[in-house]
Amino acid sequence: MSLRLYDSLTRRLRAFKTVEAGRVRMYNCGPTVYDRAHIGNFRAFTWEDLLRRYLRFKGYDVCQVMNLTDVDDRTIAAASARGVPLADVTDPVIEMFLEDWDTLGLEEPEHRPRATRFVDGMIRLVEALSERGLTYESEGSVYFAIGRSPEYGRLAGIDAKGLTAAGRAAGDEEYDKDDPRDFVLWKGGDRDADGAVAVWDSPWGPGRPGWHLECSAMAMHHLGETLDIHTGGVDNLFPHHTNEIAQSEGVTGKKFSEFWLHAEHLLVEGRKMSKSLGNCFTIPELVDRGHAPSAIRYLLLSGHYRAQLNFTFDGLEAAAKAVTRLYEFRDRVRAAGEAETDASADLEDAATRARAAFEAAMDDDLNVSEALSAVFGLVREANHLLDRVHPRAPAGAETALAVIDAFDRVFGVLAVRGRESSGGDDELVAWATARIGERERARKNRDFARADAIRAELEARGVIVEDLAEFTRLRMGGRTIQVPRPLGAAR
Ligand code: AMP
Ligand code: ZN
């Protein structure tokens, strides 16, 4: 099966292919670290994590780069307002960002460049663009002349000639341009001015890099001139990514990225996020209200990335239930796999079908709804099979367990859920299940003293054991798992 992804540049679903066989070079526009990231930002980041994980699942070696925008208008405004150096604002925000990243169980990218550490490379890009005649200087600032870039605007589907109004609407503040459509590469600034918190020397005098230039420089530094995938939220299409293409391709003359992927925005209770509505929730705000990170992660991943995602508190409750259902199901098949029971092909069949449907759905531009329905279809079918005394199938249980493990390598919610149960809980379940298997063998050999000793051992670790007709029920902390008993076992 092969992966197809929707490329925003060509506006088509295209078969995914890498520049270098087996290796994906991916750049994600990271957070602007002027304030703690909100759940909207984390919708983008969590989806990028899903994409990373799915690429790895498909066998690719992934090199993922997500930058930290630690110098731009917003970070500078925050530092100037407080009269502190830029890093006094950005360092703590980066720390919070990494904390939230960890809370949601996102995998660590290979590189997390900070823009302020790459200013030299940015200056070199401006020099290279100047040598190619694509820039002009005005009052200490350097601009990109989009009139000299024939392909400009293709990504956003805009005709560069009609861009005047859009460029202004995008909030450009530079009035020294030859053409209002042009964008700044290097913004001249006075080192001694009041509130100057971010100024570097350059061949054009003191100043700072433009935001778009930062991403071009960091992406090419770590990933080379042509990336496989570049992502961001839809708000990045224009002007940010449009300008990144103009700059990068202006320097190299090569295609900047093979695929451009964009995630739609997150809404909260049906409304656009905004500070004035008070709905820009952060991860710790939700956790403080008692919501589990695993449920937040699940909800953020549960809609297709190209559709807006409506984040609601009802949805969060439903997400928590869905995660628990999967979590308990995994315990149950684990236990079924440990028991010595009759083999049956039914569970094996259901699991094999679910696994194929899961991968086919994810291959289809990461169709998570279909992928989840394949997994929950298996949960339903397998629970039904396991509810019956016959047939219970160790071989099938192993296949079902492999499907859940595959699911979680990609979705990563059960791993987070595991951390939420009392520490080491997963380990306790595995251990208790193994001890129950041992106890059944002792009973079969009529070694009741040993069986009782094992029960005492379990109870010493807080595991309550109840023998039912078909199951041994184990209760530990808030969890209950049922270990199927071998057919004809002594009671
Ligand atoms: P920023 O910190 O504003 O530079 O944004 C970081 C990332 O979050 C970018 O990829 C944005 O496109 C994305 N983003 C911002 N707001 C939202 C939202 N409401 N929903 C989804 N993604 C968003
Ligand atoms: Zn960017």
CSV table of N, CA, C and O in Angstrom, one decimal, residues 13-74:
chain,number,residue,atom,x,y,z
A,13,LEU,N,-4.0,15.4,-4.6
A,13,LEU,CA,-3.5,14.2,-3.8
A,13,LEU,C,-2.4,13.6,-4.6
A,13,LEU,O,-2.7,13.3,-5.8
A,14,ARG,N,-1.3,13.4,-4.1
A,14,ARG,CA,-0.2,12.9,-4.9
A,14,ARG,C,0.4,11.7,-4.1
A,14,ARG,O,0.5,11.7,-2.9
A,15,ALA,N,0.9,10.7,-4.9
A,15,ALA,CA,1.6,9.6,-4.2
A,15,ALA,C,2.9,10.2,-3.6
A,15,ALA,O,3.6,10.9,-4.2
A,16,PHE,N,3.1,9.8,-2.3
A,16,PHE,CA,4.2,10.3,-1.6
A,16,PHE,C,5.5,9.7,-2.1
A,16,PHE,O,5.6,8.4,-2.1
A,17,LYS,N,6.5,10.5,-2.4
A,17,LYS,CA,7.8,10.0,-2.8
A,17,LYS,C,8.9,10.9,-2.2
A,17,LYS,O,8.6,12.1,-2.1
A,18,THR,N,10.0,10.3,-1.8
A,18,THR,CA,11.0,11.1,-1.2
A,18,THR,C,12.1,11.4,-2.2
A,18,THR,O,12.3,10.7,-3.1
A,19,VAL,N,12.9,12.5,-1.9
A,19,VAL,CA,14.0,12.8,-2.8
A,19,VAL,C,15.0,11.7,-2.6
A,19,VAL,O,15.6,11.2,-3.6
A,20,GLU,N,15.3,11.3,-1.4
A,20,GLU,CA,16.3,10.3,-1.1
A,20,GLU,C,15.5,9.1,-0.7
A,20,GLU,O,14.7,9.2,0.2
A,21,ALA,N,15.8,7.9,-1.3
A,21,ALA,CA,15.0,6.7,-0.9
A,21,ALA,C,15.0,6.4,0.6
A,21,ALA,O,16.1,6.4,1.2
A,22,GLY,N,13.9,6.2,1.1
A,22,GLY,CA,13.7,5.8,2.5
A,22,GLY,C,13.9,6.9,3.6
A,22,GLY,O,13.8,6.6,4.8
A,23,ARG,N,14.2,8.1,3.1
A,23,ARG,CA,14.5,9.2,4.1
A,23,ARG,C,13.6,10.4,3.9
A,23,ARG,O,13.5,10.9,2.8
A,24,VAL,N,12.9,10.8,5.0
A,24,VAL,CA,12.0,12.0,4.8
A,24,VAL,C,12.6,13.2,5.5
A,24,VAL,O,13.0,13.1,6.7
A,25,ARG,N,12.7,14.3,4.8
A,25,ARG,CA,13.2,15.5,5.5
A,25,ARG,C,12.0,16.4,5.6
A,25,ARG,O,11.5,16.9,4.6
A,26,MET,N,11.6,16.7,6.8
A,26,MET,CA,10.4,17.4,7.0
A,26,MET,C,10.6,18.6,7.9
A,26,MET,O,11.3,18.6,9.0
A,27,TYR,N,10.0,19.7,7.5
A,27,TYR,CA,10.1,21.0,8.3
A,27,TYR,C,8.7,21.4,8.7
A,27,TYR,O,7.8,21.5,7.9
A,28,ASN,N,8.6,21.7,10.0
A,28,ASN,CA,7.3,22.2,10.5
A,28,ASN,C,7.5,23.6,11.1
A,28,ASN,O,8.4,23.8,11.9
A,29,CYS,N,6.6,24.6,10.7
A,29,CYS,CA,6.7,25.9,11.3
A,29,CYS,C,6.3,25.8,12.7
A,29,CYS,O,5.2,25.4,13.1
A,30,GLY,N,7.3,26.2,13.6
A,30,GLY,CA,7.0,26.0,15.0
A,30,GLY,C,6.4,27.2,15.7
A,30,GLY,O,6.0,28.1,15.0
A,31,PRO,N,6.4,27.2,17.0
A,31,PRO,CA,5.7,28.3,17.7
A,31,PRO,C,6.4,29.6,17.7
A,31,PRO,O,7.7,29.6,17.7
A,32,THR,N,5.7,30.7,17.8
A,32,THR,CA,6.3,32.0,18.1
A,32,THR,C,6.2,32.1,19.6
A,32,THR,O,5.2,32.1,20.2
A,33,VAL,N,7.4,32.2,20.2
A,33,VAL,CA,7.5,32.0,21.6
A,33,VAL,C,7.4,33.3,22.4
A,33,VAL,O,8.3,33.7,23.1
A,34,TYR,N,6.2,34.0,22.2
A,34,TYR,CA,6.0,35.2,23.0
A,34,TYR,C,5.0,34.9,24.1
A,34,TYR,O,4.9,35.7,25.0
A,35,ASP,N,4.3,33.8,24.0
A,35,ASP,CA,3.3,33.4,25.0
A,35,ASP,C,3.1,31.9,24.9
A,35,ASP,O,3.4,31.3,23.9
A,36,ARG,N,2.5,31.3,26.0
A,36,ARG,CA,2.3,29.9,26.0
A,36,ARG,C,1.4,29.5,24.8
A,36,ARG,O,0.4,30.1,24.5
A,37,ALA,N,1.8,28.4,24.1
A,37,ALA,CA,1.1,27.9,23.0
A,37,ALA,C,-0.3,27.5,23.4
A,37,ALA,O,-0.5,27.0,24.5
A,38,HIS,N,-1.3,27.7,22.5
A,38,HIS,CA,-2.7,27.3,22.9
A,38,HIS,C,-3.1,26.0,22.2
A,38,HIS,O,-2.3,25.4,21.4
A,39,ILE,N,-4.3,25.5,22.5
A,39,ILE,CA,-4.6,24.2,21.9
A,39,ILE,C,-4.7,24.2,20.3
A,39,ILE,O,-4.6,23.2,19.7
A,40,GLY,N,-5.0,25.4,19.8
A,40,GLY,CA,-5.0,25.6,18.3
A,40,GLY,C,-3.6,25.3,17.8
A,40,GLY,O,-3.4,24.5,16.9
A,41,ASN,N,-2.6,25.9,18.4
A,41,ASN,CA,-1.2,25.6,18.0
A,41,ASN,C,-0.9,24.1,18.1
A,41,ASN,O,-0.4,23.5,17.2
A,42,PHE,N,-1.4,23.5,19.2
A,42,PHE,CA,-1.1,22.1,19.5
A,42,PHE,C,-1.9,21.2,18.6
A,42,PHE,O,-1.6,20.0,18.4
A,43,ARG,N,-3.0,21.7,17.9
A,43,ARG,CA,-3.6,20.9,16.9
A,43,ARG,C,-2.6,20.7,15.8
A,43,ARG,O,-2.4,19.6,15.3
A,44,ALA,N,-2.0,21.8,15.4
A,44,ALA,CA,-1.0,21.7,14.3
A,44,ALA,C,0.2,20.8,14.7
A,44,ALA,O,0.5,19.9,14.0
A,45,PHE,N,0.7,21.0,15.9
A,45,PHE,CA,1.9,20.2,16.3
A,45,PHE,C,1.6,18.7,16.5
A,45,PHE,O,2.4,17.9,16.2
A,46,THR,N,0.4,18.5,17.0
A,46,THR,CA,0.0,17.1,17.3
A,46,THR,C,-0.2,16.3,16.0
A,46,THR,O,0.2,15.2,15.8
A,47,TRP,N,-0.8,17.0,15.0
A,47,TRP,CA,-1.0,16.5,13.7
A,47,TRP,C,0.4,16.2,13.0
A,47,TRP,O,0.6,15.2,12.4
A,48,GLU,N,1.3,17.1,13.2
A,48,GLU,CA,2.7,16.9,12.7
A,48,GLU,C,3.3,15.7,13.3
A,48,GLU,O,4.1,15.0,12.6
A,49,ASP,N,3.1,15.5,14.6
A,49,ASP,CA,3.6,14.4,15.3
A,49,ASP,C,3.0,13.1,14.7
A,49,ASP,O,3.7,12.1,14.5
A,50,LEU,N,1.7,13.1,14.4
A,50,LEU,CA,1.0,12.0,13.8
A,50,LEU,C,1.7,11.7,12.5
A,50,LEU,O,1.9,10.5,12.1
A,51,LEU,N,1.9,12.7,11.7
A,51,LEU,CA,2.5,12.5,10.4
A,51,LEU,C,3.9,11.9,10.5
A,51,LEU,O,4.2,11.0,9.8
A,52,ARG,N,4.7,12.4,11.4
A,52,ARG,CA,6.0,11.9,11.7
A,52,ARG,C,5.9,10.4,12.1
A,52,ARG,O,6.6,9.6,11.5
A,53,ARG,N,5.0,10.1,13.0
A,53,ARG,CA,4.9,8.7,13.4
A,53,ARG,C,4.4,7.8,12.3
A,53,ARG,O,4.8,6.7,12.2
A,54,TYR,N,3.5,8.3,11.5
A,54,TYR,CA,3.0,7.5,10.4
A,54,TYR,C,4.1,7.2,9.4
A,54,TYR,O,4.2,6.1,8.8
A,55,LEU,N,4.9,8.2,9.1
A,55,LEU,CA,6.0,8.0,8.2
A,55,LEU,C,7.0,7.0,8.7
A,55,LEU,O,7.5,6.1,7.9
A,56,ARG,N,7.2,7.0,10.0
A,56,ARG,CA,8.1,6.0,10.6
A,56,ARG,C,7.4,4.7,10.5
A,56,ARG,O,8.1,3.7,10.3
A,57,PHE,N,6.1,4.6,10.8
A,57,PHE,CA,5.4,3.4,10.7
A,57,PHE,C,5.5,2.8,9.3
A,57,PHE,O,5.6,1.6,9.2
A,58,LYS,N,5.6,3.6,8.3
A,58,LYS,CA,5.7,3.2,6.9
A,58,LYS,C,7.1,2.8,6.6
A,58,LYS,O,7.5,2.4,5.5
A,59,GLY,N,8.0,2.9,7.6
A,59,GLY,CA,9.4,2.5,7.4
A,59,GLY,C,10.4,3.6,7.0
A,59,GLY,O,11.6,3.3,6.7
A,60,TYR,N,9.9,4.8,6.9
A,60,TYR,CA,10.9,5.9,6.6
A,60,TYR,C,11.7,6.3,7.8
A,60,TYR,O,11.3,6.2,8.9
A,61,ASP,N,12.9,6.7,7.5
A,61,ASP,CA,13.8,7.3,8.4
A,61,ASP,C,13.4,8.8,8.4
A,61,ASP,O,13.5,9.4,7.3
A,62,VAL,N,13.0,9.4,9.5
A,62,VAL,CA,12.4,10.7,9.4
A,62,VAL,C,13.4,11.7,10.1
A,62,VAL,O,13.8,11.5,11.2
A,63,CYS,N,13.7,12.8,9.4
A,63,CYS,CA,14.5,13.9,10.0
A,63,CYS,C,13.5,15.0,10.1
A,63,CYS,O,13.1,15.6,9.0
A,64,GLN,N,13.0,15.3,11.3
A,64,GLN,CA,12.0,16.4,11.5
A,64,GLN,C,12.7,17.6,12.1
A,64,GLN,O,13.4,17.5,13.1
A,65,VAL,N,12.4,18.8,11.6
A,65,VAL,CA,12.9,20.0,12.1
A,65,VAL,C,11.7,20.9,12.4
A,65,VAL,O,10.8,21.1,11.6
A,66,MET,N,11.6,21.3,13.7
A,66,MET,CA,10.6,22.3,14.0
A,66,MET,C,11.3,23.4,14.7
A,66,MET,O,11.9,23.3,15.8
A,67,ASN,N,11.1,24.6,14.1
A,67,ASN,CA,11.8,25.8,14.6
A,67,ASN,C,11.1,26.4,15.8
A,67,ASN,O,9.9,26.1,16.1
A,68,LEU,N,11.8,27.3,16.5
A,68,LEU,CA,11.2,28.1,17.5
A,68,LEU,C,11.4,29.5,17.1
A,68,LEU,O,12.6,30.0,16.9
A,69,THR,N,10.4,30.2,16.8
A,69,THR,CA,10.5,31.6,16.4
A,69,THR,C,10.7,32.5,17.6
A,69,THR,O,9.7,32.9,18.3
A,70,ASP,N,11.9,32.8,17.9
A,70,ASP,CA,12.2,33.5,19.1
A,70,ASP,C,12.6,35.0,18.8
A,70,ASP,O,13.1,35.7,19.7
A,71,VAL,N,12.4,35.4,17.6
A,71,VAL,CA,12.5,36.9,17.3
A,71,VAL,C,11.6,37.2,16.1
A,71,VAL,O,11.6,36.6,15.1
A,72,ASP,N,10.6,38.1,16.4
A,72,ASP,CA,9.7,38.5,15.4
A,72,ASP,C,8.9,39.7,16.1
A,72,ASP,O,9.2,40.1,17.2
A,73,ASP,N,7.9,40.2,15.4
A,73,ASP,CA,7.2,41.4,15.9
A,73,ASP,C,6.6,41.1,17.3
A,73,ASP,O,6.7,41.9,18.2
A,74,ARG,N,6.0,39.9,17.4
A,74,ARG,CA,5.3,39.6,18.7
A,74,ARG,C,6.2,39.4,19.9
A,74,ARG,O,6.0,39.9,21.0
